[in-house]
Coordinates of C-alpha atoms in Angstrom, one line a residue:
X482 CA -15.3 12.3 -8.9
X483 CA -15.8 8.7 -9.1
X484 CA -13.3 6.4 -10.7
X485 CA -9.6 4.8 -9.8
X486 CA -7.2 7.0 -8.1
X487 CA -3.3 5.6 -8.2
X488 CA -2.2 5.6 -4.9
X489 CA 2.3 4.7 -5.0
X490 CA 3.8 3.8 -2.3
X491 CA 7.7 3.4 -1.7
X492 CA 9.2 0.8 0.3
X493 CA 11.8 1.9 2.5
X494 CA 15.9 0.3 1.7
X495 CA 15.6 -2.2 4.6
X496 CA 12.3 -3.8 3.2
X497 CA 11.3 -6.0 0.1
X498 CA 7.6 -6.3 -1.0
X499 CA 7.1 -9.8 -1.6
X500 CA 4.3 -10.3 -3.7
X501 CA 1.2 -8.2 -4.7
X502 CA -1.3 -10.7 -3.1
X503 CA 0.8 -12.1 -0.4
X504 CA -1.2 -12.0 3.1
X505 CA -2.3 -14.9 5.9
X506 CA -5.8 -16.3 5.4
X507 CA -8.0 -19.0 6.7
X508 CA -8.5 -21.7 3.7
X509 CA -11.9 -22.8 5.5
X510 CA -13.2 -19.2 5.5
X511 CA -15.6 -17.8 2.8
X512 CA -14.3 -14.2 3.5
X513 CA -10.8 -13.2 4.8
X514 CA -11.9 -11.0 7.9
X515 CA -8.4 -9.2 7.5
X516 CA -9.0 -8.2 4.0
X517 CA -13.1 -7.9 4.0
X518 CA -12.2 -4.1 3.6
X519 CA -8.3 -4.2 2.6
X520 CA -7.2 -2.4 -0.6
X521 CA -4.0 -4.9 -1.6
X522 CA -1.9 -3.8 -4.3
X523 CA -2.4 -4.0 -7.9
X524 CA 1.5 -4.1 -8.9
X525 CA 4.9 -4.3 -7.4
X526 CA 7.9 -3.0 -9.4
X527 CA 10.8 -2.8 -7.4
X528 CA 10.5 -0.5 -4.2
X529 CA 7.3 0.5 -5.2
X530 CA 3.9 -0.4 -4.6
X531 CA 1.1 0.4 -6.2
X532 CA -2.7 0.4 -5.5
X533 CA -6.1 1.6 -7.2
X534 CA -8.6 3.1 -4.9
X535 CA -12.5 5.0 -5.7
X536 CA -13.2 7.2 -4.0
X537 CA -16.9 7.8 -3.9
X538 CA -19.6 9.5 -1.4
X539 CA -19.7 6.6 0.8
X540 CA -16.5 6.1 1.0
X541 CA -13.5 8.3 1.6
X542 CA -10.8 6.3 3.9
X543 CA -9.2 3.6 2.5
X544 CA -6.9 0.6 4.3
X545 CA -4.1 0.0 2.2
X546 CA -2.1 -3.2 2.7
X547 CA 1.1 -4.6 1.2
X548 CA 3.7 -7.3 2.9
X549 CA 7.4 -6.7 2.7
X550 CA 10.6 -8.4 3.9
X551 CA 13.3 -7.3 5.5
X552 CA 16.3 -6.8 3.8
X553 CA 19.0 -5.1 6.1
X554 CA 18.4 -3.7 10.0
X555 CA 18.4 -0.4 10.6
X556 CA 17.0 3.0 10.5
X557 CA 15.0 4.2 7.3
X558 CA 13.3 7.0 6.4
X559 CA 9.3 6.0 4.8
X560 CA 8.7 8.3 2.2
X561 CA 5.3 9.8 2.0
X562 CA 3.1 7.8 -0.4
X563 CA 1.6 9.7 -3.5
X564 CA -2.2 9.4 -4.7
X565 CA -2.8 10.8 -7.8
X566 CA -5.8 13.9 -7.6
X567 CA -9.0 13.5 -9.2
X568 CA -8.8 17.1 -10.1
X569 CA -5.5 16.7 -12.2
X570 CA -3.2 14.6 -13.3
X571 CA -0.2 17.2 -12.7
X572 CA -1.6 17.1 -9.0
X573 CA -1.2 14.3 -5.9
X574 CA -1.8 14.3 -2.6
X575 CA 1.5 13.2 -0.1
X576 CA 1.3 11.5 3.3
X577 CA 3.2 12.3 5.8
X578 CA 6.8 11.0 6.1
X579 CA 8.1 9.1 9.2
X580 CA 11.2 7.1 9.7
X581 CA 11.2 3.0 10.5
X582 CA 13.8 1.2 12.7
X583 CA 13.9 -2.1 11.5
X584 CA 15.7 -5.1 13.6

């Protein structure tokens, strides 16, 4: 089904998001190359970050970018980010966890 998907992720302890639009770009360039198909994020609240995706027949995979800080060194676990279904709201879909060692 067409139509915006909610797609959270959460920021592991040792990292701060620091702004929903915050990324390097070229002033003199008419498109940023590093975004031309980046999904940045709608919101940041906290350790979350939040995106908006649509899914449609052309296009199923989806780049999504946020920058974050870091906080405090160490070694974190990254939850699995959450996108909401399309066939139900009481339904998501969960990426894989994996942990981060941050220096």
């Amino acid at each position: 089904a067409n139509g915006c998907r909610q797609v959270t992720e959460l920021v592991p302890s040792g990292l701060a998001p620091v702004g929903a639009w915050s990324h390097w770009t070229d002033p003199d360039a008419e498109v940023d190359p590093a975004t031309a198909d980046v999904i940045l994020p709608y919101d940041q609240s906290g350790s979350q970050v939040f995106f908006c995706v649509g899914p449609d027949a052309a296009r199923r995979a989806f780049t999504l970018r946020y920058v974050a800080r870091v906080v405090t060194p160490g070694t974190y676990v990254w939850e699995p980010a959450v996108a909401q279904s399309g066939s139900a709201e009481d339904i998501a879909n969960l990426a894989p966890a994996t942990s981060i060692t941050i220096r």
